[in-house]
Tab-separated table of C-alpha atoms in Angstrom:
chain	number	residue	atom	x	y	z
A	251	HIS	CA	30.492	-31.628	-13.585
A	252	ARG	CA	32.662	-34.288	-11.911
A	253	ASP	CA	31.413	-33.386	-8.434
A	254	THR	CA	27.764	-33.401	-9.482
A	255	ARG	CA	28.113	-36.836	-11.074
A	256	ALA	CA	29.933	-38.178	-8.001
A	257	ALA	CA	27.335	-36.792	-5.610
A	258	TYR	CA	24.134	-37.600	-7.500
A	259	GLY	CA	25.090	-40.230	-10.069
A	260	CYS	CA	24.046	-38.003	-12.942
A	261	ASP	CA	25.258	-35.150	-15.081
A	262	PRO	CA	24.323	-31.513	-14.353
A	263	CYS	CA	21.224	-30.225	-16.104
A	264	PRO	CA	19.752	-26.870	-17.191
A	265	SER	CA	17.372	-26.810	-14.236
A	266	GLN	CA	20.168	-27.285	-11.711
A	267	MET	CA	21.733	-24.176	-10.204
A	268	VAL	CA	25.104	-24.765	-8.590
A	269	VAL	CA	26.567	-22.154	-6.258
A	270	ILE	CA	30.330	-22.331	-5.828
A	271	TRP	CA	31.869	-20.802	-2.701
A	272	GLU	CA	35.585	-20.297	-2.947
A	273	GLY	CA	36.903	-19.522	0.524
A	274	VAL	CA	39.836	-17.155	0.992
A	275	GLY	CA	40.397	-16.814	4.713
A	276	SER	CA	37.262	-15.275	6.179
A	277	LYS	CA	36.253	-13.872	2.802
A	278	GLY	CA	35.121	-15.502	-0.384
A	279	SER	CA	33.329	-15.065	-3.634
A	280	LEU	CA	30.104	-16.508	-4.952
A	281	LEU	CA	29.941	-17.697	-8.522
A	282	MET	CA	26.500	-18.693	-9.779
A	283	SER	CA	26.320	-20.600	-13.020
A	284	ARG	CA	23.903	-22.818	-14.887
A	285	LEU	CA	25.142	-26.243	-15.830
A	286	VAL	CA	23.841	-28.079	-18.847
A	287	GLY	CA	23.159	-31.696	-19.491
A	288	CYS	CA	21.086	-33.922	-17.063
A	289	SER	CA	17.932	-34.397	-15.028
A	290	SER	CA	18.536	-33.484	-11.365
A	291	PRO	CA	16.247	-30.524	-10.566
A	292	THR	CA	17.678	-29.638	-7.164
A	293	PRO	CA	20.094	-26.721	-6.694
A	294	SER	CA	23.255	-27.498	-4.740
A	295	PHE	CA	26.102	-25.826	-2.904
A	296	VAL	CA	29.711	-26.644	-3.770
A	297	ARG	CA	32.299	-25.416	-1.288
A	298	SER	CA	35.956	-25.305	-2.323
A	299	ASP	CA	39.083	-23.640	-1.030
A	300	ARG	CA	42.707	-23.398	-2.036
A	301	ASN	CA	43.145	-27.134	-1.525
A	302	PRO	CA	41.485	-28.691	-4.602
A	303	ARG	CA	40.999	-31.983	-2.761
A	304	ARG	CA	38.683	-30.388	-0.215
A	305	VAL	CA	35.485	-30.118	-2.214
A	306	THR	CA	32.088	-31.036	-0.822
A	307	THR	CA	28.655	-30.945	-2.351
A	308	ARG	CA	25.267	-30.850	-0.680
A	309	ARG	CA	21.698	-30.202	-1.721
A	310	VAL	CA	19.950	-27.035	-0.590
A	311	THR	CA	16.446	-25.720	-0.970
A	312	THR	CA	15.804	-22.476	-2.808
A	313	ARG	CA	12.854	-20.277	-3.698
A	314	ALA	CA	11.535	-21.866	-6.872
A	315	SER	CA	9.999	-18.598	-7.975
A	316	TRP	CA	13.436	-16.935	-7.899
A	317	PHE	CA	14.787	-19.402	-10.417
A	318	GLN	CA	11.648	-19.308	-12.518
A	319	ASP	CA	11.810	-15.525	-12.737
A	320	ALA	CA	15.578	-15.215	-13.075
A	321	ASP	CA	17.504	-15.485	-16.281
A	322	MET	CA	20.712	-14.104	-17.669
A	323	SER	CA	20.506	-10.598	-19.099
A	324	ALA	CA	21.887	-11.926	-22.380
A	325	HIS	CA	18.515	-13.607	-22.904
A	326	GLY	CA	16.706	-10.292	-22.469
A	327	ALA	CA	14.991	-11.230	-19.191
A	328	VAL	CA	14.838	-8.978	-16.147
A	329	LEU	CA	16.964	-10.250	-13.294
A	330	PRO	CA	15.690	-10.108	-9.708
A	331	GLY	CA	16.664	-6.815	-8.142
A	332	ARG	CA	15.771	-4.526	-11.042
A	333	LEU	CA	13.652	-1.737	-9.640
A	334	ASP	CA	10.282	-0.915	-11.175
A	335	PRO	CA	8.508	2.365	-10.258
A	336	GLY	CA	5.198	0.520	-10.321
A	337	ARG	CA	6.423	-1.906	-7.670
A	338	THR	CA	8.557	0.416	-5.536
A	339	ALA	CA	7.883	2.424	-2.388
A	340	VAL	CA	10.253	4.870	-0.678
A	341	PHE	CA	10.932	4.208	3.026
A	342	VAL	CA	12.412	7.065	5.089
A	343	CYS	CA	13.295	5.878	8.570
A	344	ASP	CA	13.386	8.321	11.483
A	345	VAL	CA	15.288	11.269	9.987
A	346	GLN	CA	14.555	13.472	12.979
A	347	GLU	CA	15.969	16.722	14.328
A	348	ARG	CA	17.243	15.357	17.637
A	349	PHE	CA	19.617	13.019	15.775
A	350	ARG	CA	21.296	15.789	13.789
A	351	PRO	CA	24.244	16.448	16.148
A	352	VAL	CA	24.995	12.812	16.953
A	353	ILE	CA	24.630	10.817	13.710
A	354	HIS	CA	27.753	10.407	11.593
A	355	GLY	CA	27.012	11.936	8.182
A	356	PHE	CA	23.502	13.013	9.154
A	357	ASP	CA	23.346	15.494	6.267
A	358	HIS	CA	23.732	12.600	3.810
A	359	CYS	CA	20.633	10.933	5.228
A	360	VAL	CA	18.696	14.173	4.822
A	361	HIS	CA	19.948	14.754	1.278
A	362	VAL	CA	19.248	11.233	0.025
A	363	SER	CA	15.836	11.171	1.694
A	364	SER	CA	14.919	14.467	0.035
A	365	VAL	CA	16.122	13.281	-3.367
A	366	MET	CA	14.268	9.983	-3.167
A	367	MET	CA	11.039	11.519	-1.891
A	368	ARG	CA	11.069	14.035	-4.755
A	369	ALA	CA	11.909	11.279	-7.223
A	370	GLY	CA	9.006	9.306	-5.792
A	371	LYS	CA	6.627	12.120	-6.687
A	372	ILE	CA	8.018	12.262	-10.223
A	373	LEU	CA	7.885	8.506	-10.776
A	374	GLY	CA	4.681	7.791	-8.870
A	375	MET	CA	6.261	5.937	-5.942
A	376	PRO	CA	4.541	6.315	-2.549
A	377	ALA	CA	6.631	7.265	0.481
A	378	VAL	CA	6.453	5.886	4.003
A	379	VAL	CA	8.024	8.160	6.628
A	380	THR	CA	8.323	7.318	10.315
A	381	GLU	CA	9.404	9.087	13.490
A	382	GLN	CA	10.839	7.218	16.461
A	383	TYR	CA	9.251	8.395	19.726
A	384	PRO	CA	8.826	11.982	18.472
A	385	GLU	CA	7.834	13.261	21.912
A	386	ARG	CA	11.424	12.665	22.982
A	387	LEU	CA	13.365	12.717	19.702
A	388	GLY	CA	11.606	15.470	17.793
A	389	ALA	CA	9.832	15.566	14.463
A	390	THR	CA	11.074	14.861	10.950
A	391	VAL	CA	13.653	17.459	9.884
A	392	ASP	CA	12.365	20.624	8.254
A	393	GLU	CA	14.135	19.846	4.966
A	394	LEU	CA	11.801	16.890	4.350
A	395	LEU	CA	8.517	18.451	5.419
A	396	PRO	CA	7.708	19.921	1.964
A	397	GLN	CA	7.936	16.414	0.501
A	398	LEU	CA	5.485	14.828	2.933
A	399	ASP	CA	2.070	13.976	1.545
A	400	PRO	CA	-0.522	15.759	3.717
A	401	ASN	CA	-2.721	12.688	3.363
A	402	GLU	CA	0.082	10.359	4.465
A	403	PRO	CA	1.828	12.069	7.406
A	404	ALA	CA	4.853	10.661	9.203
A	405	VAL	CA	3.946	7.716	11.422
A	406	ALA	CA	4.975	8.011	15.068
A	407	LYS	CA	6.291	4.776	16.531
A	408	LYS	CA	8.051	3.157	19.443
A	409	LEU	CA	8.843	-0.063	17.648
A	410	PHE	CA	12.324	0.092	16.183
A	411	SER	CA	11.075	-1.315	12.874
A	412	MET	CA	9.087	0.911	10.551
A	413	VAL	CA	6.657	-1.963	10.024
A	414	THR	CA	4.154	-0.940	12.680
A	415	PRO	CA	0.486	-1.934	12.492
A	416	GLU	CA	-0.358	1.469	10.977
A	417	VAL	CA	2.396	1.193	8.371
A	418	GLU	CA	1.405	-2.380	7.614
A	419	THR	CA	-2.128	-1.185	6.869
A	420	ARG	CA	-0.680	1.296	4.379
A	421	LEU	CA	1.484	-1.368	2.802
A	422	ASN	CA	-1.455	-3.698	2.334
A	423	GLY	CA	-3.166	-1.045	0.248
A	424	MET	CA	-0.170	-0.190	-1.913
A	425	ASN	CA	0.222	-3.260	-4.116
A	426	ARG	CA	4.017	-2.792	-3.922
A	427	ASP	CA	6.762	-5.300	-3.177
A	428	GLN	CA	10.032	-3.379	-3.623
A	429	ALA	CA	11.449	-0.950	-1.071
A	430	VAL	CA	14.201	1.630	-1.317
A	431	LEU	CA	15.179	2.207	2.289
A	432	MET	CA	17.150	5.042	3.897
A	433	GLY	CA	17.436	6.749	7.260
A	434	LEU	CA	18.777	5.845	10.681
A	435	GLU	CA	20.082	4.270	12.618
A	436	SER	CA	21.553	1.670	10.290
A	437	HIS	CA	22.026	-1.051	12.892
A	438	VAL	CA	18.710	-0.617	14.710
A	439	CYS	CA	15.661	0.810	12.951
A	440	VAL	CA	16.919	0.477	9.358
A	441	PHE	CA	18.133	-3.062	9.985
A	442	GLN	CA	14.927	-4.218	11.662
A	443	THR	CA	12.780	-2.565	9.011
A	444	ALA	CA	14.640	-4.351	6.220
A	445	MET	CA	14.360	-7.692	7.991
A	446	ASP	CA	10.631	-7.258	8.622
A	447	LEU	CA	9.947	-6.229	5.030
A	448	MET	CA	11.917	-9.194	3.657
A	449	ALA	CA	10.008	-11.496	5.999
A	450	ARG	CA	6.837	-10.222	4.317
A	451	GLY	CA	8.194	-10.990	0.854
A	452	TRP	CA	9.451	-7.526	-0.060
A	453	GLU	CA	12.642	-6.971	-2.011
A	454	VAL	CA	14.659	-4.405	-0.055
A	455	HIS	CA	17.251	-2.036	-1.527
A	456	VAL	CA	19.219	-0.253	1.199
A	457	LEU	CA	20.692	3.035	-0.019
A	458	VAL	CA	24.135	3.065	1.558
A	459	ASP	CA	24.661	6.764	0.828
A	460	GLY	CA	21.548	7.560	2.853
A	461	VAL	CA	21.848	5.401	5.988
A	462	SER	CA	24.044	5.954	9.002
A	463	SER	CA	24.527	5.506	12.739
A	464	GLN	CA	26.244	7.334	15.549
A	465	ARG	CA	29.267	5.045	15.172
A	466	VAL	CA	30.738	4.040	11.820
A	467	GLY	CA	31.407	0.535	13.130
A	468	ASP	CA	27.719	-0.009	13.794
A	469	ARG	CA	26.901	1.179	10.285
A	470	ALA	CA	29.496	-1.152	8.755
A	471	ALA	CA	28.218	-4.145	10.735
A	472	ALA	CA	24.648	-3.359	9.717
A	473	MET	CA	25.541	-3.253	6.019
A	474	ARG	CA	27.313	-6.605	6.186
A	475	ARG	CA	24.484	-8.229	8.119
A	476	LEU	CA	21.816	-6.821	5.799
A	477	GLU	CA	23.603	-7.996	2.677
A	478	ALA	CA	24.147	-11.439	4.176
A	479	SER	CA	20.442	-11.591	5.029
A	480	GLY	CA	19.317	-10.881	1.469
A	481	ALA	CA	18.947	-7.110	1.281
A	482	MET	CA	20.422	-5.416	-1.786
A	483	LEU	CA	22.928	-2.654	-1.134
A	484	SER	CA	22.556	0.247	-3.525
A	485	THR	CA	22.988	4.011	-3.746
A	486	SER	CA	20.483	6.719	-4.539
A	487	GLU	CA	21.990	7.299	-7.982
A	488	MET	CA	22.166	3.591	-8.755
A	489	ALA	CA	18.542	3.112	-7.731
A	490	LEU	CA	17.258	6.120	-9.671
A	491	PHE	CA	18.891	5.164	-12.937
A	492	ASP	CA	17.714	1.588	-12.467
A	493	LEU	CA	14.183	2.923	-12.067
A	494	LEU	CA	14.539	4.962	-15.276
A	495	LYS	CA	16.187	2.196	-17.353
A	496	THR	CA	16.913	4.507	-20.309
A	497	ALA	CA	17.895	8.079	-21.172
A	498	GLU	CA	14.761	8.117	-23.308
A	499	ALA	CA	12.526	7.758	-20.261
A	500	GLU	CA	9.861	10.428	-20.004
A	501	ASN	CA	11.143	11.607	-16.617
A	502	PHE	CA	14.869	11.284	-17.345
A	503	LYS	CA	15.654	15.014	-17.236
A	504	ALA	CA	13.754	15.636	-14.027
A	505	VAL	CA	15.298	12.674	-12.218
A	506	SER	CA	18.823	13.203	-13.530
A	507	ALA	CA	18.623	16.801	-12.252
A	508	LEU	CA	18.125	15.374	-8.760
A	509	VAL	CA	21.184	13.159	-9.182
A	510	ARG	CA	23.311	16.175	-10.121
A	511	GLU	CA	22.460	18.141	-6.992
A	512	LYS	CA	25.424	19.018	-4.778
A	513	ARG	CA	25.997	16.420	-2.085
A	514	PRO	CA	27.232	16.924	1.456
A	515	GLU	CA	30.922	16.520	2.159
A	516	PRO	CA	32.810	14.508	3.207
A	517	PRO	CA	31.132	11.358	1.839
A	518	LEU	CA	30.051	8.520	4.086
A	519	PRO	CA	32.538	5.655	4.404
A	520	SER	CA	32.358	3.119	1.600
A	521	VAL	CA	30.818	-0.270	2.342
């Protein structure tokens, strides 16, 4: 309140969103809160650290639609990031046979891709599956072939991103704007796919239990970069129950059975 008055000559108001960054070394925490009381409509950043005298405030621009759509769950509104089967598509990135011996935790990528593709059929979510340079790297693994829609086969590509012209044509006909993304490699094709989808206005949920790379360090760097860029890190179970919303959902038993399936061991490293 004091800093807002000092910076703008007015009290904080309901339409002003203030983001407080409290630095702790190279890490920090974001606290987002609504302030009540005045007329400045512009969101602002407040940076503070352990020295209370070192506080600065500056105006930033934000997506107005985000703030119009967002509200606290206590008010019964849906926050950004809640998955909706009617808005969601499943993206399976390059889960191909040639990668099996070299990708750390490859079996996790296969398992999560299978679960999400089957859940997509139950919940009415279309799937987009790609293959990176299949002439050299082989086709999609056999475990996923039964889940492929014969009318929507895997798309061969040489771009690292899944968002090729052919895929973009499919996306334009989907009327979807949320993606659950899995596959490999985390720091190349998954990363570039997420960035391209977000650039097109999609909300991207990266399933951390279903993405990997040859090196765990590359995977870790990709997760940090994706989160910093606006992607939402999730897991297959987290995403599925978010899609269902309630144990009374019509498809709860079918989807929860997928969640209970035995998973590969050992688990992928935590994020």
